[in-house]
Coordinates of C-alpha atoms in Angstrom, one line a residue:
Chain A
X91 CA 47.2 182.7 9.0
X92 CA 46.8 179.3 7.3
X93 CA 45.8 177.1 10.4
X94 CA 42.5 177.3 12.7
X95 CA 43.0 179.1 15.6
X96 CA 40.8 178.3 18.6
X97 CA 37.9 181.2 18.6
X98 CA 38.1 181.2 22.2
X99 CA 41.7 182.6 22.1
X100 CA 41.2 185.3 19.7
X101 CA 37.9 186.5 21.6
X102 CA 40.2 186.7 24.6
X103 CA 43.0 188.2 23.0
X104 CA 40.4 191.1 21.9
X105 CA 39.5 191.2 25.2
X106 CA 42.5 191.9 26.7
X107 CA 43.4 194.4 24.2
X108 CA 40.6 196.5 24.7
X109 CA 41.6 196.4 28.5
X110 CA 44.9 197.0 27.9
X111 CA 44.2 200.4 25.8
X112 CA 41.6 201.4 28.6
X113 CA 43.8 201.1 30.7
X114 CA 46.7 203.3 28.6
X115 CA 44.5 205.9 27.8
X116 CA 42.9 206.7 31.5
X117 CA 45.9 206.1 33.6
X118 CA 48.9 205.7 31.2
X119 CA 52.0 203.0 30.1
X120 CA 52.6 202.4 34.5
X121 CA 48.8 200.7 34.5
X122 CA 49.3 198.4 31.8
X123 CA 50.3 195.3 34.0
X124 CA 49.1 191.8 33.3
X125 CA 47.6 192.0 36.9
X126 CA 45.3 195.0 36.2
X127 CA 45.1 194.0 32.2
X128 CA 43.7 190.5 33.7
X129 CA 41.2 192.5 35.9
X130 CA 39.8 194.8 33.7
X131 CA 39.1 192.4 30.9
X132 CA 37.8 189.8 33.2
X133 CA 40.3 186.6 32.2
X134 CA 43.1 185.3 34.3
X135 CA 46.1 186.2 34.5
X136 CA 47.8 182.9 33.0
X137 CA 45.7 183.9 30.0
X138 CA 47.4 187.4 29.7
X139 CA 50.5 185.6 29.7
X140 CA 49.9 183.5 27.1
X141 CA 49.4 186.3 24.5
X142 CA 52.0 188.6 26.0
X143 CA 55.2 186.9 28.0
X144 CA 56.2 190.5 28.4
X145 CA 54.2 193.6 29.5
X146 CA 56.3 195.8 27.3
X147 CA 55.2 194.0 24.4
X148 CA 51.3 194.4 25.7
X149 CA 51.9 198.1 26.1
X150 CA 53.4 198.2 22.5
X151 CA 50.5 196.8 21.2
X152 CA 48.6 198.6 23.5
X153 CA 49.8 202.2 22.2
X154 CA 50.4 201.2 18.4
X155 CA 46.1 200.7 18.4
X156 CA 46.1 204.2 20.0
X157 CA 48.6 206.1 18.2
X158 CA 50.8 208.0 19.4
X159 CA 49.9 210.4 21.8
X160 CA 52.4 213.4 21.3
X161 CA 51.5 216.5 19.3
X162 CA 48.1 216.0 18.2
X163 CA 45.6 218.5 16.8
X164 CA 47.3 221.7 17.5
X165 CA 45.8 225.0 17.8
X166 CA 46.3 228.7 17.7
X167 CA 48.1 230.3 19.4
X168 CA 50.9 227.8 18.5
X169 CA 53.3 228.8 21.6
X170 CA 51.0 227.5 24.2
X171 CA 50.2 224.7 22.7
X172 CA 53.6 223.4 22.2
X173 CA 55.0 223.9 25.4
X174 CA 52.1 221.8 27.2
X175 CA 52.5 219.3 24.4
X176 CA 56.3 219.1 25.0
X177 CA 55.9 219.2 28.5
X178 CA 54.0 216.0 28.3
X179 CA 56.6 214.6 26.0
X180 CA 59.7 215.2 28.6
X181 CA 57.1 213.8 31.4
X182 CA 56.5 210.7 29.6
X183 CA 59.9 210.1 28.3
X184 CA 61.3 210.1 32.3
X185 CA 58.7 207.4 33.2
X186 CA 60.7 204.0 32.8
X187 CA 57.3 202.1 31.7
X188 CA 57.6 204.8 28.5
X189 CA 61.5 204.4 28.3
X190 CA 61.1 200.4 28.1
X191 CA 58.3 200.9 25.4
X192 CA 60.3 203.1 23.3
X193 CA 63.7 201.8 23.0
X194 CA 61.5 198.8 21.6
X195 CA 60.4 201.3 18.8
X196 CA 64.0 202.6 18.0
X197 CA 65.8 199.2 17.5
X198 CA 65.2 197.8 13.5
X199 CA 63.0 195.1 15.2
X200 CA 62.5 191.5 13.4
X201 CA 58.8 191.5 14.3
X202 CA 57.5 193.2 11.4
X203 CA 54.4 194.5 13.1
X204 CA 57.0 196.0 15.9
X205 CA 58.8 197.2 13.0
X206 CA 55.9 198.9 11.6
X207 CA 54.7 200.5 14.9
X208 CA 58.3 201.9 15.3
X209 CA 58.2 202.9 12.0
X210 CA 54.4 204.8 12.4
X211 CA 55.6 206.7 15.7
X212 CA 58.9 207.9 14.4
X213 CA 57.7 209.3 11.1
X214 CA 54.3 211.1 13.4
X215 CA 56.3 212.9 15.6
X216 CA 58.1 214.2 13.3
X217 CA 55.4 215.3 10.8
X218 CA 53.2 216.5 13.5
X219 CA 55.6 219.0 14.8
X220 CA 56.1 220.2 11.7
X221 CA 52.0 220.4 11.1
X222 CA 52.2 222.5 14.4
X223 CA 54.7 225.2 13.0
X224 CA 53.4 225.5 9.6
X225 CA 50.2 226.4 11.4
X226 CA 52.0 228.9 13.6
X227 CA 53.6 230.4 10.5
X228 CA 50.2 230.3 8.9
X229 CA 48.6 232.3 11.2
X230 CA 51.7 235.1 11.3
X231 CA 52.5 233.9 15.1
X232 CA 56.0 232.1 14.2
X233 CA 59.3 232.7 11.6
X234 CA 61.3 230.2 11.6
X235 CA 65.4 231.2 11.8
X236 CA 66.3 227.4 11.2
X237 CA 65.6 225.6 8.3
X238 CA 62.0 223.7 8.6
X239 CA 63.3 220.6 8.0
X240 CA 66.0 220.9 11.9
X241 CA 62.7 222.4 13.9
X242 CA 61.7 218.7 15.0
X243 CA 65.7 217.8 15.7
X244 CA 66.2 220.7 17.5
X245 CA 62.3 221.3 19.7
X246 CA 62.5 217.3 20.1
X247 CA 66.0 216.1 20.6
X248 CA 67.5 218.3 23.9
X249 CA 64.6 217.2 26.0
X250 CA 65.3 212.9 25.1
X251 CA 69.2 214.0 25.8
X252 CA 67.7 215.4 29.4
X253 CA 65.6 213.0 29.8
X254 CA 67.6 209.7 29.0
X255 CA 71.4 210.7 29.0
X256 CA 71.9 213.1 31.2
X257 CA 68.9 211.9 34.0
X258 CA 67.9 215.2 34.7
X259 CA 64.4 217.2 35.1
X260 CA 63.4 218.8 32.0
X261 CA 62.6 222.3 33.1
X262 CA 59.6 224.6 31.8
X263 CA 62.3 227.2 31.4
X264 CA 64.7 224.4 29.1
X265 CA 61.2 224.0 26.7
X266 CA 60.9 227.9 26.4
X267 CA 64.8 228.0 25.6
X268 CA 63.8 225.4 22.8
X269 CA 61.0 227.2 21.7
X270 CA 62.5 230.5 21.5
X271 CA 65.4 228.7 19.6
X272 CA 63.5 227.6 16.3
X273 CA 62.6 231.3 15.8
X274 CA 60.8 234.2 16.3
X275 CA 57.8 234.4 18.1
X276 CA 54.9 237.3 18.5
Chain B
X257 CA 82.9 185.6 44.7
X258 CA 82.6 183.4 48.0
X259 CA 82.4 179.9 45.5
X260 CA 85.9 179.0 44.0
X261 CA 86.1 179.1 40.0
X262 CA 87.8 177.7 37.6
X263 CA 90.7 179.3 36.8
X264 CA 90.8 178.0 33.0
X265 CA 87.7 180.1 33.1
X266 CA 89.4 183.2 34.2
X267 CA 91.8 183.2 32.5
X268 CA 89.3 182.6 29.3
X269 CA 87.6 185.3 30.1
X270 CA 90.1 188.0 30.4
X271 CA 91.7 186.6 27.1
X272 CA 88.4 187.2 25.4
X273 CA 87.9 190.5 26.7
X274 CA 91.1 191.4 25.5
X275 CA 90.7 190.4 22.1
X276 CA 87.1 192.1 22.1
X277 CA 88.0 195.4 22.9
X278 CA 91.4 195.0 20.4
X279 CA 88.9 194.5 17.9
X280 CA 86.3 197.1 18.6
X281 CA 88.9 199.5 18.9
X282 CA 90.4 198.5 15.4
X283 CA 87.7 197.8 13.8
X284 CA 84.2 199.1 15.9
X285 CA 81.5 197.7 17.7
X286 CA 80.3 195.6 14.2
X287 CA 83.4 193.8 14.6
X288 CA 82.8 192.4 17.9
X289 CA 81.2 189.3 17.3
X290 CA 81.4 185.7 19.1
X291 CA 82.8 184.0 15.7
X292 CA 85.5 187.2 15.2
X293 CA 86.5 186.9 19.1
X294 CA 87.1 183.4 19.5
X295 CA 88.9 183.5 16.5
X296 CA 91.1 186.7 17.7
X297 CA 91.5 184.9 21.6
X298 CA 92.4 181.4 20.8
X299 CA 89.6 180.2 21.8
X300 CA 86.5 178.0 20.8
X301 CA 83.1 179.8 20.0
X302 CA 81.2 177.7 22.4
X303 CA 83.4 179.4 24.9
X304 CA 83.1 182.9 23.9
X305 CA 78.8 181.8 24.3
X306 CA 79.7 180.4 27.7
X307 CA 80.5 183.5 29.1
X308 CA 78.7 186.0 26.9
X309 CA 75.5 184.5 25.7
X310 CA 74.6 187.6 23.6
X311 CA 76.9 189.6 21.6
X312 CA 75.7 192.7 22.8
X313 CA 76.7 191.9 26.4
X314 CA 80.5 191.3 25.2
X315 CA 80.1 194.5 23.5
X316 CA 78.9 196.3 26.5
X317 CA 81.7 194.9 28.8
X318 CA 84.3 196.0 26.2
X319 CA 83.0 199.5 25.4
X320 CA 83.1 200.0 29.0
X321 CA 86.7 198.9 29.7
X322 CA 87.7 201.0 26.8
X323 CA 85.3 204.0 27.7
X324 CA 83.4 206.1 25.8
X325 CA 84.9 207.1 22.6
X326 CA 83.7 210.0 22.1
X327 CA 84.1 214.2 22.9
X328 CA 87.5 213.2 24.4
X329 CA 91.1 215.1 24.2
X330 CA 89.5 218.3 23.6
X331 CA 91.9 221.0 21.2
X332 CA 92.1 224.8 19.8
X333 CA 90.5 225.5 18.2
X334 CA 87.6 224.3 19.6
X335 CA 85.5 224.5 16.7
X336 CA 86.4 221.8 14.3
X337 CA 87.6 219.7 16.7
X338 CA 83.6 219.5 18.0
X339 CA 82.6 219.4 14.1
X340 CA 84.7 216.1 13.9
X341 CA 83.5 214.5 17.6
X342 CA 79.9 215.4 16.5
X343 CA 80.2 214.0 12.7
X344 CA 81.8 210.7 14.4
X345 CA 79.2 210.3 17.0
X346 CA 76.3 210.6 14.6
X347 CA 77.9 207.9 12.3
X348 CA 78.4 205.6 15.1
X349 CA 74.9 206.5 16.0
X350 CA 73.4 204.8 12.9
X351 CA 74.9 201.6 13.4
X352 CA 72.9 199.2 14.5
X353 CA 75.3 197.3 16.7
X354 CA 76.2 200.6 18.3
X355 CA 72.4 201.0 18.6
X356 CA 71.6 197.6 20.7
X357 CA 74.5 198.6 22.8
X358 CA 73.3 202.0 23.6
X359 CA 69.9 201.6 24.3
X360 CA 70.9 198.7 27.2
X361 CA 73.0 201.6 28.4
X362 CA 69.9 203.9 28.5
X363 CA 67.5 201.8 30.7
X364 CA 67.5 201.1 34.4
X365 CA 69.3 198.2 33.7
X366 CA 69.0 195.5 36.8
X367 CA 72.4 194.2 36.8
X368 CA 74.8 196.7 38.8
X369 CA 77.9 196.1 36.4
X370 CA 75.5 197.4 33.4
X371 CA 73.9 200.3 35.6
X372 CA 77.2 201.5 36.5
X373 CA 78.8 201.5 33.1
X374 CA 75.5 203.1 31.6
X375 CA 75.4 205.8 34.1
X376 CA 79.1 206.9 33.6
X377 CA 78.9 206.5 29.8
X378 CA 76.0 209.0 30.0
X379 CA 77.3 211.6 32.7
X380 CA 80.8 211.5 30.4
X381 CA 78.9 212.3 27.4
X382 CA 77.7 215.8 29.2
X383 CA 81.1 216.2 31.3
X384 CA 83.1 215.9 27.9
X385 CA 81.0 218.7 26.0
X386 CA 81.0 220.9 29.0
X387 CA 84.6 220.7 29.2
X388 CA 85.3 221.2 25.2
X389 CA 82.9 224.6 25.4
X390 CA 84.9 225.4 28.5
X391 CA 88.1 225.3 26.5
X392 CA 86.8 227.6 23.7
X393 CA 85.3 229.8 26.2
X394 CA 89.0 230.2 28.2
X395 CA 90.5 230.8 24.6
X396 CA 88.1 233.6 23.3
X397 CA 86.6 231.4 20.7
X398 CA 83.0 231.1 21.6
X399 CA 80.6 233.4 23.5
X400 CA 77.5 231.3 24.8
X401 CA 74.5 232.8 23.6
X402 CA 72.2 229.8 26.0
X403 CA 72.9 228.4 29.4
X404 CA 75.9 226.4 29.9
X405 CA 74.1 223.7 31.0
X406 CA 71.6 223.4 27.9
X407 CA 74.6 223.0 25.3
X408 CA 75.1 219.4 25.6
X409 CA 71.6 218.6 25.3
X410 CA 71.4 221.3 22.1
X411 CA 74.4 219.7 20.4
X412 CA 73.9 215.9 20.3
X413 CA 70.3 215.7 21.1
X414 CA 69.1 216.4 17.7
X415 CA 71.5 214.4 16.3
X416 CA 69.7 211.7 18.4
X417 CA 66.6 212.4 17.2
X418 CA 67.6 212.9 13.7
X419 CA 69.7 209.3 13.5
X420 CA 66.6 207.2 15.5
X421 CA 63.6 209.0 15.4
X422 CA 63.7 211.0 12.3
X423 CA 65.9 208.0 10.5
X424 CA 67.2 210.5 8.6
X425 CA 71.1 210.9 7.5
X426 CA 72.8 213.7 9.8
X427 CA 74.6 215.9 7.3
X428 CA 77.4 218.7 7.9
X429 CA 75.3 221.3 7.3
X430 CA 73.2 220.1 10.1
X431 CA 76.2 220.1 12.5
X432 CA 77.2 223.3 11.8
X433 CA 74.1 224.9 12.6
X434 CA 73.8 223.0 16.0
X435 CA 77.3 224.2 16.9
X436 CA 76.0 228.0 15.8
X437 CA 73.4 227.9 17.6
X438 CA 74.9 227.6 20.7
X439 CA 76.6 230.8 21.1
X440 CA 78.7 233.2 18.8
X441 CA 82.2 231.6 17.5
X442 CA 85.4 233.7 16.5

């Protein structure tokens, strides 16, 4: 950044940021409004605004400083572990504060930082999946009957189609289907 | 419309609209741009931004005049006909101008014209595969090894995930063992 920028903007700007991910990480995407943002980090609302015209781009900024929340730190057994973490996935991908934040992620955005974010959460969820099923098959709990490199595509990909094309609940039974699909389990 | 229009203007608009979706269906959605459509009408560019600010709204409106493109016209047997549908949709799928156009089609959109064409472009997409599996089923050329209503979501999710998430090139191979792994096939 070549030219001076007024310290009281950028202490604000941290401000709000901090809010904002406090916010994300007790209540989730819905509570990152400039109203509660505002609140929490003690400015006004105007101020909010002036960083971020647009919530989503709060909550993007928001989430990139977390990381992304999906299939971290998995454990043995695998199975159980999975299914809650995919069951979180589908319940997030059905709330429209996620769905706004996301399609933000999968369009080849100008911004590069956008860019970047999108680029950081698509390549995580995939290579955390796959983190997750080399443990299971590690630990003799899984064999895979697909090809590694599909498990992702196929675990992942049914439950966005449910979620965002065909609009409909994303059952337990569906994410055991999926499960059950990548191979067998003991 | 209670307020009277200009009739210059409607008839602009329809002429646009027609030379829009002549040139997405020649040519695709990349085609479909406000210098290529004035150009194609008869019509001045400034016109063509009068009525359709951003390109991706023209493209919307003439993808859903035209309807979706894909699964439709089903044939015996079954098999390579869904090989072709699914190798066409994932190409489409990795074009950005197809892309831009989607993902307006996959939010809540606030404007009723763009709700309405989003939610029959989606429930299509489902109908379409139900009714192709349908045909193979009647014919003796596939045995469904999951629930009927998990195959569209088994097919074309991953190739979702694998065209915006994983950014990854959806080979042949790839759709042959989605279609597999939907059921047993003659």
């Amino acid at each position: 950044v070549g030219k001076s920028v007024d310290p009281r903007l950028i202490r604000s700007r941290e401000a709000i940021l901090t809010a904002a991910k406090e916010l994300l990480r007790k209540h989730g995407p819905p509570a990152v409004t400039h109203q509660r943002v505002a609140a929490q980090a003690g400015v006004g609302r105007a101020t909010v605004y002036r960083h971020w015209p647009q919530p989503e781009q709060l909550r993007l900024e928001a989430m990139a400083g977390l990381g992304l929340p999906f299939f971290r730190d998995p454990i043995v057994p695998v199975r159980p572990w999975l299914h809650g973490q995919l069951r979180y996935y589908a319940d997030e991908m059905a709330m429209p504060e996620v769905v706004s934040v996301a399609l933000i992620l999968f369009q080849r955005a100008k911004d590069p930082a956008v860019a970047e974010a999108g680029r950081q959460f698509r390549s995580a969820t995939t290579d955390r999946v796959r983190t997750a099923l080399d443990l299971a098959i590690t630990h003799g709990e899984l064999t895979l009957t697909i090809p590694r490199e599909d498990a992702a595509a196929r675990l992942v990909g049914p439950i966005l189609y449910q979620a965002w094309i065909q609009i409909d609940v994303v059952t337990d039974d569906l994410i055991g289907r999926l499960i059950d699909g990548i191979g067998t389990w003991s």
